[in-house]
């Protein structure tokens, strides 16, 4: 009899240990404890005590499974690396789905519209915030901030502009900012900077260009010896053609204004035929003469690969995409590259992502634990150093240790702090408009249309989209 009791006590202890360590979830513990003959009150007391012990150790949700949807833009690598860490530290089984933007957006929208989301947390691209968060699909996070771990340093460590863009949103008035937090900025940011071959500029007696005229002059002079003077994202319909190359040239001109009016007043009118808009496209056309013969098919990956192979002297590109040119394992020019803020004023489009919890998610509290880890200083600095992605936090951009290894970081941080939210990001048709412009602009880049004609066609297409969406009468 005594031996039987001892065995039961040992089995009970094992079950309690399994509950606390996360090897056994609460449902499994209840079944096991009931089988062992524990009363309902005893089981309840054990669950409460185990919950307090787990919470004290950051393991309040040990035994839970959290499913997340993230971008396949380098983020998945660091997430994959830390699955074991998340399990051992929090007791949470993390499962992730990583998709490129073209696949992530419809997947996210499908889950937000479902009775229950398959994902407990979703990465939201800034250009999709109005559609997804503005559509009422996400959980307000203000109540969760009091549960943030020690040292999370939020919001103080994140640039105010990024908090407005992929953090807070005013659903009632359909605009960025406000007082309701729906996302924590991360898992990566989105600066556009000028990458250049410092050895080639030095040999040509050139300094990093600070004006667009100087950029074009440098591209012409550097276009020699089998090296293209510059490259662009010139593939027809590629959204980064518009965002990286065209918008950076556009926004750094005095008086540049993309839209007039507002969607609320239904007079939201594009200004793609303005002198600044046409001049930005014409500059790209002029730069194509000093680009490689295959540049018309370049997306940001191909452009980066060509630069890493030593085939390009300059390029304007997302730092989270081109950061690996500093990796000596994959880049022939790792010790020959440098970066500068965009010519003309150092401004660029505001990019980046936020991580939020769908309203119809199943494991919201456990998802918050995962979000605070994957947007923490600890994870971001690991991810940035190992995979050369673009961070979100100031403490990563301006970090002496990281900056020594990855000199693009402080430059990207300066651009990130003053980046401008794309005006058309405040309506759901953002990507439709960007794609239309990139399709029309490609005609000018290929020489089959003038810059003015291509800008006019893009402007006309925007007017059609805006009228159809009810933003323009």
Short mmCIF file of C-alpha atoms in Angstrom, two decimals:
data_model
loop_
_atom_site.label_atom_id
_atom_site.label_comp_id
_atom_site.label_asym_id
_atom_site.label_seq_id
_atom_site.Cartn_x
_atom_site.Cartn_y
_atom_site.Cartn_z
CA UNK A 1 0.00 0.00 0.00
CA UNK A 2 2.80 2.41 0.97
CA UNK A 3 4.68 1.53 -2.23
CA UNK A 4 1.56 2.31 -4.31
CA UNK A 5 1.18 5.71 -2.63
CA UNK A 6 4.85 6.48 -3.24
CA UNK A 7 4.48 5.63 -6.91
CA UNK A 8 1.43 7.88 -7.17
CA UNK A 9 3.22 10.73 -5.38
CA UNK A 10 6.18 10.35 -7.73
CA UNK A 11 3.89 10.32 -10.77
CA UNK A 12 2.11 13.42 -9.44
CA UNK A 13 5.43 15.20 -8.94
CA UNK A 14 6.49 14.30 -12.49
CA UNK A 15 3.21 15.67 -13.84
CA UNK A 16 3.62 18.93 -11.91
CA UNK A 17 7.23 19.28 -13.12
CA UNK A 18 6.07 18.65 -16.67
CA UNK A 19 3.42 21.35 -16.30
CA UNK A 20 5.90 23.94 -15.01
CA UNK A 21 8.59 23.17 -17.58
CA UNK A 22 6.16 23.17 -20.48
CA UNK A 23 6.66 19.51 -21.35
CA UNK A 24 2.98 18.99 -20.52
CA UNK A 25 0.26 21.53 -21.28
CA UNK A 26 -2.59 22.33 -18.89
CA UNK A 27 -5.09 20.07 -20.64
CA UNK A 28 -2.70 17.14 -20.55
CA UNK A 29 -1.95 17.80 -16.89
CA UNK A 30 -5.65 17.81 -15.97
CA UNK A 31 -6.11 14.43 -17.69
CA UNK A 32 -3.06 12.99 -16.00
CA UNK A 33 -3.97 14.36 -12.56
CA UNK A 34 -7.53 13.06 -12.84
CA UNK A 35 -6.19 9.63 -13.74
CA UNK A 36 -3.94 9.77 -10.67
CA UNK A 37 -6.97 10.44 -8.48
CA UNK A 38 -6.43 14.10 -7.59
CA UNK A 39 -9.52 16.08 -6.65
CA UNK A 40 -10.78 18.98 -8.74
CA UNK A 41 -9.83 21.45 -5.99
CA UNK A 42 -6.32 20.00 -5.75
CA UNK A 43 -5.89 20.21 -9.52
CA UNK A 44 -7.09 23.82 -9.50
CA UNK A 45 -4.65 24.75 -6.74
CA UNK A 46 -1.75 23.13 -8.58
CA UNK A 47 -2.64 24.89 -11.83
CA UNK A 48 -2.79 28.26 -10.04
CA UNK A 49 0.53 27.71 -8.26
CA UNK A 50 2.20 26.46 -11.43
CA UNK A 51 0.92 29.49 -13.30
CA UNK A 52 2.46 31.84 -10.73
CA UNK A 53 5.76 29.96 -10.80
CA UNK A 54 5.83 29.94 -14.59
CA UNK A 55 4.95 33.62 -14.79
CA UNK A 56 7.78 34.49 -12.42
CA UNK A 57 10.16 32.70 -14.77
CA UNK A 58 8.58 34.10 -17.96
CA UNK A 59 6.94 30.73 -18.55
CA UNK A 60 3.29 31.63 -17.96
CA UNK A 61 2.36 30.01 -21.28
CA UNK A 62 4.60 26.98 -21.15
CA UNK A 63 3.07 24.19 -23.18
CA UNK A 64 1.38 26.58 -25.62
CA UNK A 65 1.86 26.53 -29.37
CA UNK A 66 2.12 29.86 -31.17
CA UNK A 67 1.83 30.11 -34.95
CA UNK A 68 3.17 33.22 -36.68
CA UNK A 69 3.20 34.55 -40.25
CA UNK A 70 6.37 36.44 -41.17
CA UNK A 71 8.12 37.89 -44.20
CA UNK A 72 10.68 35.79 -46.06
CA UNK A 73 13.09 38.71 -46.25
CA UNK A 74 15.75 37.39 -43.90
CA UNK A 75 13.54 37.49 -40.82
CA UNK A 76 12.81 33.79 -41.09
CA UNK A 77 16.50 32.95 -40.60
CA UNK A 78 16.77 34.49 -37.16
CA UNK A 79 13.36 33.14 -36.15
CA UNK A 80 14.40 29.65 -37.20
CA UNK A 81 17.63 29.93 -35.22
CA UNK A 82 15.80 30.84 -32.02
CA UNK A 83 12.97 28.31 -31.96
CA UNK A 84 14.90 26.23 -29.43
CA UNK A 85 15.67 29.31 -27.33
CA UNK A 86 11.98 30.26 -27.24
CA UNK A 87 11.10 26.72 -26.19
CA UNK A 88 13.68 26.53 -23.42
CA UNK A 89 13.07 30.06 -22.12
CA UNK A 90 9.29 30.33 -22.37
CA UNK A 91 8.15 26.76 -22.87
CA UNK A 92 6.36 27.84 -26.06
CA UNK A 93 6.40 25.79 -29.24
CA UNK A 94 6.86 28.32 -32.02
CA UNK A 95 5.78 27.47 -35.55
CA UNK A 96 6.29 29.96 -38.35
CA UNK A 97 5.23 30.40 -41.97
CA UNK A 98 7.55 32.65 -44.01
CA UNK A 99 6.32 34.07 -47.32
CA UNK A 100 7.47 36.78 -49.74
CA UNK A 101 5.34 39.93 -49.74
CA UNK A 102 3.28 38.81 -52.75
CA UNK A 103 2.20 35.69 -50.88
CA UNK A 104 2.10 37.06 -47.34
CA UNK A 105 -0.47 39.80 -47.96
CA UNK A 106 -3.25 37.57 -49.37
CA UNK A 107 -2.47 34.91 -46.76
CA UNK A 108 -2.80 37.46 -43.98
CA UNK A 109 -6.04 38.90 -45.38
CA UNK A 110 -7.49 35.42 -45.74
CA UNK A 111 -6.80 34.68 -42.07
CA UNK A 112 -8.07 38.04 -40.84
CA UNK A 113 -11.39 37.36 -42.60
CA UNK A 114 -11.72 33.80 -41.28
CA UNK A 115 -13.75 32.89 -38.15
CA UNK A 116 -10.45 31.94 -36.47
CA UNK A 117 -6.99 32.90 -37.66
CA UNK A 118 -4.48 30.12 -38.19
CA UNK A 119 -1.84 32.59 -36.98
CA UNK A 120 -1.55 34.07 -33.50
CA UNK A 121 0.71 36.88 -34.71
CA UNK A 122 1.23 38.38 -38.17
CA UNK A 123 3.84 40.70 -39.65
CA UNK A 124 2.17 43.67 -41.36
CA UNK A 125 3.95 45.70 -44.02
CA UNK A 126 3.59 49.45 -43.57
CA UNK A 127 1.94 49.79 -46.98
CA UNK A 128 -0.72 47.28 -45.84
CA UNK A 129 -1.53 48.81 -42.44
CA UNK A 130 -4.52 50.82 -43.67
CA UNK A 131 -6.00 47.75 -45.31
CA UNK A 132 -5.36 45.25 -42.50
CA UNK A 133 -5.34 47.26 -39.29
CA UNK A 134 -7.69 49.92 -40.64
CA UNK A 135 -10.06 47.12 -41.59
CA UNK A 136 -10.42 46.23 -37.90
CA UNK A 137 -8.51 42.97 -38.03
CA UNK A 138 -6.09 43.46 -35.13
CA UNK A 139 -6.13 43.49 -31.34
CA UNK A 140 -5.27 46.74 -29.46
CA UNK A 141 -2.00 46.19 -27.62
CA UNK A 142 -2.14 49.05 -25.10
CA UNK A 143 -3.26 46.70 -22.26
CA UNK A 144 -0.33 44.40 -22.99
CA UNK A 145 2.39 47.02 -22.53
CA UNK A 146 2.29 46.63 -18.75
CA UNK A 147 3.23 42.99 -19.31
CA UNK A 148 6.29 43.78 -21.43
CA UNK A 149 9.49 42.20 -20.11
CA UNK A 150 12.08 44.19 -18.20
CA UNK A 151 14.41 46.07 -20.54
CA UNK A 152 12.00 46.00 -23.49
CA UNK A 153 12.50 49.79 -23.76
CA UNK A 154 9.36 50.56 -25.71
CA UNK A 155 8.45 52.98 -27.15
CA UNK A 156 11.57 55.01 -26.31
CA UNK A 157 13.98 52.94 -28.43
CA UNK A 158 11.92 53.21 -31.63
CA UNK A 159 11.89 56.32 -33.89
CA UNK A 160 8.68 58.30 -33.53
CA UNK A 161 7.97 58.11 -37.26
CA UNK A 162 8.07 54.32 -37.20
CA UNK A 163 5.74 54.16 -34.21
CA UNK A 164 3.28 56.28 -36.17
CA UNK A 165 3.65 54.08 -39.24
CA UNK A 166 3.66 50.48 -38.01
CA UNK A 167 2.64 50.92 -34.39
CA UNK A 168 -0.30 53.23 -33.74
CA UNK A 169 -3.33 53.62 -35.98
CA UNK A 170 -6.56 55.60 -35.78
CA UNK A 171 -9.17 53.18 -37.12
CA UNK A 172 -12.06 55.61 -36.74
CA UNK A 173 -10.43 58.27 -38.90
CA UNK A 174 -8.44 55.84 -41.05
CA UNK A 175 -5.05 57.44 -40.55
CA UNK A 176 -1.64 56.63 -39.17
CA UNK A 177 -0.84 57.52 -35.56
CA UNK A 178 -3.38 58.10 -32.82
CA UNK A 179 -3.44 56.59 -29.34
CA UNK A 180 -4.20 52.94 -30.02
CA UNK A 181 -1.24 50.61 -30.42
CA UNK A 182 -1.87 47.69 -32.78
CA UNK A 183 1.65 46.56 -33.64
CA UNK A 184 5.17 46.50 -32.28
CA UNK A 185 7.55 47.70 -35.02
CA UNK A 186 9.77 44.88 -36.36
CA UNK A 187 10.95 42.29 -37.36
CA UNK A 188 12.92 44.51 -39.73
CA UNK A 189 12.87 48.14 -40.81
CA UNK A 190 13.22 49.62 -44.27
CA UNK A 191 15.77 52.32 -45.06
CA UNK A 192 16.85 53.24 -48.60
CA UNK A 193 20.50 54.24 -48.84
CA UNK A 194 23.17 54.78 -51.47
CA UNK A 195 25.65 51.89 -51.71
CA UNK A 196 28.83 52.66 -53.61
CA UNK A 197 32.27 51.25 -54.37
CA UNK A 198 34.62 53.51 -52.44
CA UNK A 199 37.67 52.11 -54.27
CA UNK A 200 36.23 53.06 -57.67
CA UNK A 201 35.18 56.53 -56.55
CA UNK A 202 38.62 57.14 -55.04
CA UNK A 203 40.36 55.99 -58.23
CA UNK A 204 38.18 58.38 -60.26
CA UNK A 205 38.80 61.26 -57.88
CA UNK A 206 35.12 61.40 -56.91
CA UNK A 207 33.33 61.92 -53.61
CA UNK A 208 30.02 60.27 -52.70
CA UNK A 209 27.39 62.33 -54.58
CA UNK A 210 25.29 64.71 -52.53
CA UNK A 211 23.19 66.00 -55.44
CA UNK A 212 21.41 64.16 -58.22
CA UNK A 213 23.46 65.96 -60.83
CA UNK A 214 26.62 64.71 -59.12
CA UNK A 215 25.15 61.20 -58.99
CA UNK A 216 24.53 61.18 -62.74
CA UNK A 217 28.00 62.59 -63.41
CA UNK A 218 29.58 59.90 -61.22
CA UNK A 219 27.56 57.15 -62.93
CA UNK A 220 28.88 58.27 -66.32
CA UNK A 221 32.50 58.41 -65.16
CA UNK A 222 32.37 55.08 -63.32
CA UNK A 223 30.76 53.25 -66.26
CA UNK A 224 33.97 51.69 -67.53
CA UNK A 225 36.18 48.61 -67.34
CA UNK A 226 33.32 46.15 -67.35
CA UNK A 227 31.65 47.80 -64.35
CA UNK A 228 28.28 49.53 -64.70
CA UNK A 229 28.28 53.08 -63.38
CA UNK A 230 25.07 52.38 -61.46
CA UNK A 231 22.10 50.04 -61.34
CA UNK A 232 18.42 50.42 -60.62
CA UNK A 233 15.44 48.28 -59.88
CA UNK A 234 14.04 48.62 -63.38
CA UNK A 235 11.89 45.52 -63.81
CA UNK A 236 8.44 46.42 -65.12
CA UNK A 237 5.81 46.49 -62.39
CA UNK A 238 8.32 45.98 -59.55
CA UNK A 239 7.09 48.05 -56.59
CA UNK A 240 10.65 48.71 -55.41
CA UNK A 241 11.36 50.53 -58.69
CA UNK A 242 8.84 53.11 -57.54
CA UNK A 243 9.74 53.03 -53.85
CA UNK A 244 13.55 52.88 -53.96
CA UNK A 245 14.59 54.59 -57.17
CA UNK A 246 11.78 56.87 -58.24
CA UNK A 247 10.47 58.06 -54.87
CA UNK A 248 13.97 58.72 -53.48
CA UNK A 249 14.72 60.95 -56.46
CA UNK A 250 11.29 62.56 -56.16
CA UNK A 251 11.11 63.31 -52.43
CA UNK A 252 14.56 64.92 -52.31
CA UNK A 253 13.44 67.76 -54.60
CA UNK A 254 12.09 71.06 -53.24
CA UNK A 255 8.31 71.26 -53.41
CA UNK A 256 7.79 67.55 -54.10
CA UNK A 257 4.21 66.54 -53.30
CA UNK A 258 2.74 63.27 -54.48
CA UNK A 259 -0.97 63.94 -53.83
CA UNK A 260 -3.37 66.81 -53.23
CA UNK A 261 -6.69 66.69 -51.43
CA UNK A 262 -7.70 63.78 -49.20
CA UNK A 263 -9.57 60.48 -49.45
CA UNK A 264 -12.07 61.71 -46.84
CA UNK A 265 -12.98 64.72 -49.00
CA UNK A 266 -13.03 62.48 -52.08
CA UNK A 267 -10.71 64.83 -53.95
CA UNK A 268 -7.53 62.77 -53.60
CA UNK A 269 -5.64 63.74 -56.76
CA UNK A 270 -2.28 62.39 -58.01
CA UNK A 271 0.53 64.72 -59.06
CA UNK A 272 2.63 62.33 -61.14
CA UNK A 273 2.80 64.93 -63.92
CA UNK A 274 4.34 67.59 -61.66
CA UNK A 275 7.80 68.89 -62.62
CA UNK A 276 9.37 67.05 -59.68
CA UNK A 277 7.70 63.75 -60.61
CA UNK A 278 8.75 63.91 -64.26
CA UNK A 279 12.27 65.05 -63.32
CA UNK A 280 12.68 62.04 -61.03
CA UNK A 281 11.75 59.68 -63.84
CA UNK A 282 13.92 61.53 -66.35
CA UNK A 283 16.89 61.17 -64.00
CA UNK A 284 16.31 57.41 -63.95
CA UNK A 285 16.15 57.40 -67.76
CA UNK A 286 19.46 59.25 -67.92
CA UNK A 287 21.03 56.87 -65.40
CA UNK A 288 19.98 53.85 -67.48
CA UNK A 289 22.61 54.87 -70.03
CA UNK A 290 25.27 54.02 -67.44
CA UNK A 291 23.64 50.81 -66.20
CA UNK A 292 24.28 47.23 -67.24
CA UNK A 293 22.58 45.90 -70.36
CA UNK A 294 20.36 43.63 -68.26
CA UNK A 295 19.20 46.30 -65.81
CA UNK A 296 15.67 46.34 -67.27
CA UNK A 297 15.12 42.95 -65.64
CA UNK A 298 16.67 43.87 -62.27
CA UNK A 299 14.69 43.40 -59.10
CA UNK A 300 16.37 44.21 -55.78
CA UNK A 301 17.88 40.73 -55.45
CA UNK A 302 19.48 40.74 -58.90
CA UNK A 303 20.73 44.30 -58.41
CA UNK A 304 22.32 43.34 -55.08
CA UNK A 305 23.88 40.19 -56.53
CA UNK A 306 25.42 42.16 -59.39
CA UNK A 307 26.89 44.64 -56.94
CA UNK A 308 28.25 41.83 -54.74
CA UNK A 309 29.87 40.27 -57.82
CA UNK A 310 31.75 43.50 -58.51
CA UNK A 311 29.70 44.47 -61.57
CA UNK A 312 28.23 47.74 -60.28
CA UNK A 313 29.65 50.97 -58.88
CA UNK A 314 26.52 52.52 -57.25
CA UNK A 315 22.94 51.63 -56.40
CA UNK A 316 20.05 53.05 -54.40
CA UNK A 317 18.40 50.21 -52.51
CA UNK A 318 16.81 48.89 -49.32
CA UNK A 319 19.58 48.41 -46.76
CA UNK A 320 17.87 45.28 -45.43
CA UNK A 321 18.29 43.72 -48.89
CA UNK A 322 21.77 45.00 -49.70
CA UNK A 323 23.30 44.67 -46.23
CA UNK A 324 24.88 41.31 -47.19
CA UNK A 325 27.24 43.08 -49.62
CA UNK A 326 29.31 43.52 -46.46
CA UNK A 327 29.46 39.75 -45.92
CA UNK A 328 32.88 38.51 -47.15
CA UNK A 329 31.51 34.98 -47.48
CA UNK A 330 29.15 36.01 -50.27
CA UNK A 331 30.44 39.36 -51.56
CA UNK A 332 33.58 40.00 -53.63
CA UNK A 333 33.47 43.68 -52.67
CA UNK A 334 32.83 43.38 -48.93
CA UNK A 335 35.89 45.47 -48.05
CA UNK A 336 35.40 47.95 -50.89
CA UNK A 337 31.85 49.12 -50.26
CA UNK A 338 30.51 52.11 -48.38
CA UNK A 339 27.19 53.89 -47.97
CA UNK A 340 25.76 57.41 -47.91
CA UNK A 341 22.39 59.03 -47.38
CA UNK A 342 20.42 59.67 -50.60
CA UNK A 343 21.51 62.73 -52.58
CA UNK A 344 19.58 65.96 -52.33
CA UNK A 345 18.45 65.83 -48.74
CA UNK A 346 18.92 62.37 -47.26
CA UNK A 347 15.23 61.51 -47.31
CA UNK A 348 13.55 58.30 -48.45
CA UNK A 349 10.24 56.51 -48.23
CA UNK A 350 9.37 55.16 -44.80
CA UNK A 351 9.52 51.39 -44.89
CA UNK A 352 9.23 48.69 -42.28
CA UNK A 353 6.95 46.16 -40.68
CA UNK A 354 4.97 45.73 -37.48
CA UNK A 355 4.02 42.59 -35.60
CA UNK A 356 0.44 42.36 -34.35
CA UNK A 357 -2.13 39.95 -32.96
CA UNK A 358 -5.25 39.26 -35.06
CA UNK A 359 -8.56 39.83 -33.32
CA UNK A 360 -9.54 36.26 -34.16
CA UNK A 361 -6.29 34.68 -32.89
CA UNK A 362 -6.52 31.76 -30.47
CA UNK A 363 -3.46 32.31 -28.26
CA UNK A 364 -3.20 36.07 -27.81
CA UNK A 365 -1.35 36.19 -24.51
CA UNK A 366 1.22 33.62 -25.58
CA UNK A 367 1.58 35.48 -28.89
CA UNK A 368 2.46 38.64 -26.96
CA UNK A 369 5.32 36.79 -25.27
CA UNK A 370 6.66 35.74 -28.69
CA UNK A 371 6.24 39.23 -30.15
CA UNK A 372 8.16 40.90 -27.32
CA UNK A 373 11.01 38.43 -27.83
CA UNK A 374 11.19 38.79 -31.62
CA UNK A 375 11.07 42.61 -31.43
CA UNK A 376 13.50 42.84 -28.50
CA UNK A 377 16.98 44.37 -28.54
CA UNK A 378 18.41 40.91 -27.97
CA UNK A 379 16.84 39.23 -31.00
CA UNK A 380 17.19 42.22 -33.31
CA UNK A 381 20.90 42.64 -32.64
CA UNK A 382 21.48 38.92 -33.16
CA UNK A 383 19.53 38.94 -36.43
CA UNK A 384 21.16 42.09 -37.76
CA UNK A 385 24.72 41.01 -37.02
CA UNK A 386 24.32 37.50 -38.39
CA UNK A 387 22.14 38.19 -41.45
CA UNK A 388 22.77 41.90 -42.17
CA UNK A 389 19.11 42.88 -42.16
CA UNK A 390 17.77 46.35 -41.44
CA UNK A 391 16.79 46.91 -37.81
CA UNK A 392 14.08 49.05 -36.28
CA UNK A 393 15.53 50.11 -32.94
CA UNK A 394 17.86 53.07 -32.43
CA UNK A 395 19.98 50.95 -30.08
CA UNK A 396 20.76 48.64 -33.02
CA UNK A 397 21.31 51.30 -35.68
CA UNK A 398 23.65 53.28 -33.43
CA UNK A 399 25.59 50.51 -31.71
CA UNK A 400 29.42 50.84 -31.76
CA UNK A 401 30.00 47.08 -31.88
CA UNK A 402 27.50 46.47 -34.67
CA UNK A 403 28.43 49.62 -36.59
CA UNK A 404 32.05 48.48 -36.78
CA UNK A 405 31.02 45.19 -38.34
CA UNK A 406 28.24 46.67 -40.50
CA UNK A 407 29.08 50.29 -41.44
CA UNK A 408 25.75 50.76 -43.24
CA UNK A 409 23.82 50.77 -39.95
CA UNK A 410 24.33 54.36 -38.70
CA UNK A 411 23.70 55.75 -42.19
CA UNK A 412 20.53 53.69 -42.55
CA UNK A 413 19.54 54.86 -39.06
CA UNK A 414 19.82 58.51 -40.07
CA UNK A 415 17.63 57.91 -43.11
CA UNK A 416 15.20 55.86 -41.01
CA UNK A 417 14.72 58.67 -38.50
CA UNK A 418 13.66 61.21 -41.13
CA UNK A 419 11.91 58.92 -43.64
CA UNK A 420 8.55 60.03 -45.07
CA UNK A 421 5.37 57.98 -45.02
CA UNK A 422 4.18 57.39 -48.58
CA UNK A 423 1.03 59.46 -48.98
CA UNK A 424 -0.91 56.75 -50.78
CA UNK A 425 -0.22 54.29 -47.95
CA UNK A 426 -3.35 55.70 -46.30
CA UNK A 427 -5.70 53.88 -48.70
CA UNK A 428 -6.12 50.14 -49.36
CA UNK A 429 -5.17 50.44 -53.06
CA UNK A 430 -1.52 51.32 -52.28
CA UNK A 431 0.09 48.39 -54.07
CA UNK A 432 -2.25 48.64 -57.04
CA UNK A 433 -1.16 52.24 -57.57
CA UNK A 434 2.54 51.56 -57.08
CA UNK A 435 2.47 48.63 -59.49
CA UNK A 436 0.65 50.68 -62.16
CA UNK A 437 3.25 53.44 -61.93
CA UNK A 438 6.12 50.94 -62.11
CA UNK A 439 4.59 49.41 -65.24
CA UNK A 440 4.28 52.77 -66.98
CA UNK A 441 7.69 54.01 -65.82
CA UNK A 442 9.37 50.97 -67.35
CA UNK A 443 8.38 52.22 -70.81
CA UNK A 444 10.44 55.36 -70.24
CA UNK A 445 13.37 53.31 -68.92
CA UNK A 446 13.34 51.08 -71.99
CA UNK A 447 13.19 54.10 -74.32
CA UNK A 448 9.77 53.30 -75.78
CA UNK A 449 8.22 56.37 -74.17
CA UNK A 450 9.35 59.75 -72.91
CA UNK A 451 9.40 60.40 -69.18
CA UNK A 452 6.56 62.92 -69.51
CA UNK A 453 4.39 60.49 -71.50
CA UNK A 454 4.99 57.64 -69.05
CA UNK A 455 4.20 59.89 -66.09
CA UNK A 456 0.96 61.02 -67.75
CA UNK A 457 -0.16 57.45 -68.39
CA UNK A 458 0.63 56.50 -64.79
CA UNK A 459 -1.28 59.53 -63.54
CA UNK A 460 -4.32 58.62 -65.65
CA UNK A 461 -4.29 55.06 -64.29
CA UNK A 462 -4.10 56.37 -60.74
CA UNK A 463 -7.11 58.60 -61.35
CA UNK A 464 -9.06 55.54 -62.52
CA UNK A 465 -8.13 53.53 -59.43
CA UNK A 466 -8.88 56.40 -57.07
CA UNK A 467 -12.31 57.01 -58.62
CA UNK A 468 -13.15 53.32 -58.46
CA UNK A 469 -12.13 53.22 -54.80
CA UNK A 470 -14.29 56.24 -53.97
CA UNK A 471 -11.33 58.48 -53.07
CA UNK A 472 -11.82 60.85 -56.00
CA UNK A 473 -15.06 62.07 -57.55
#
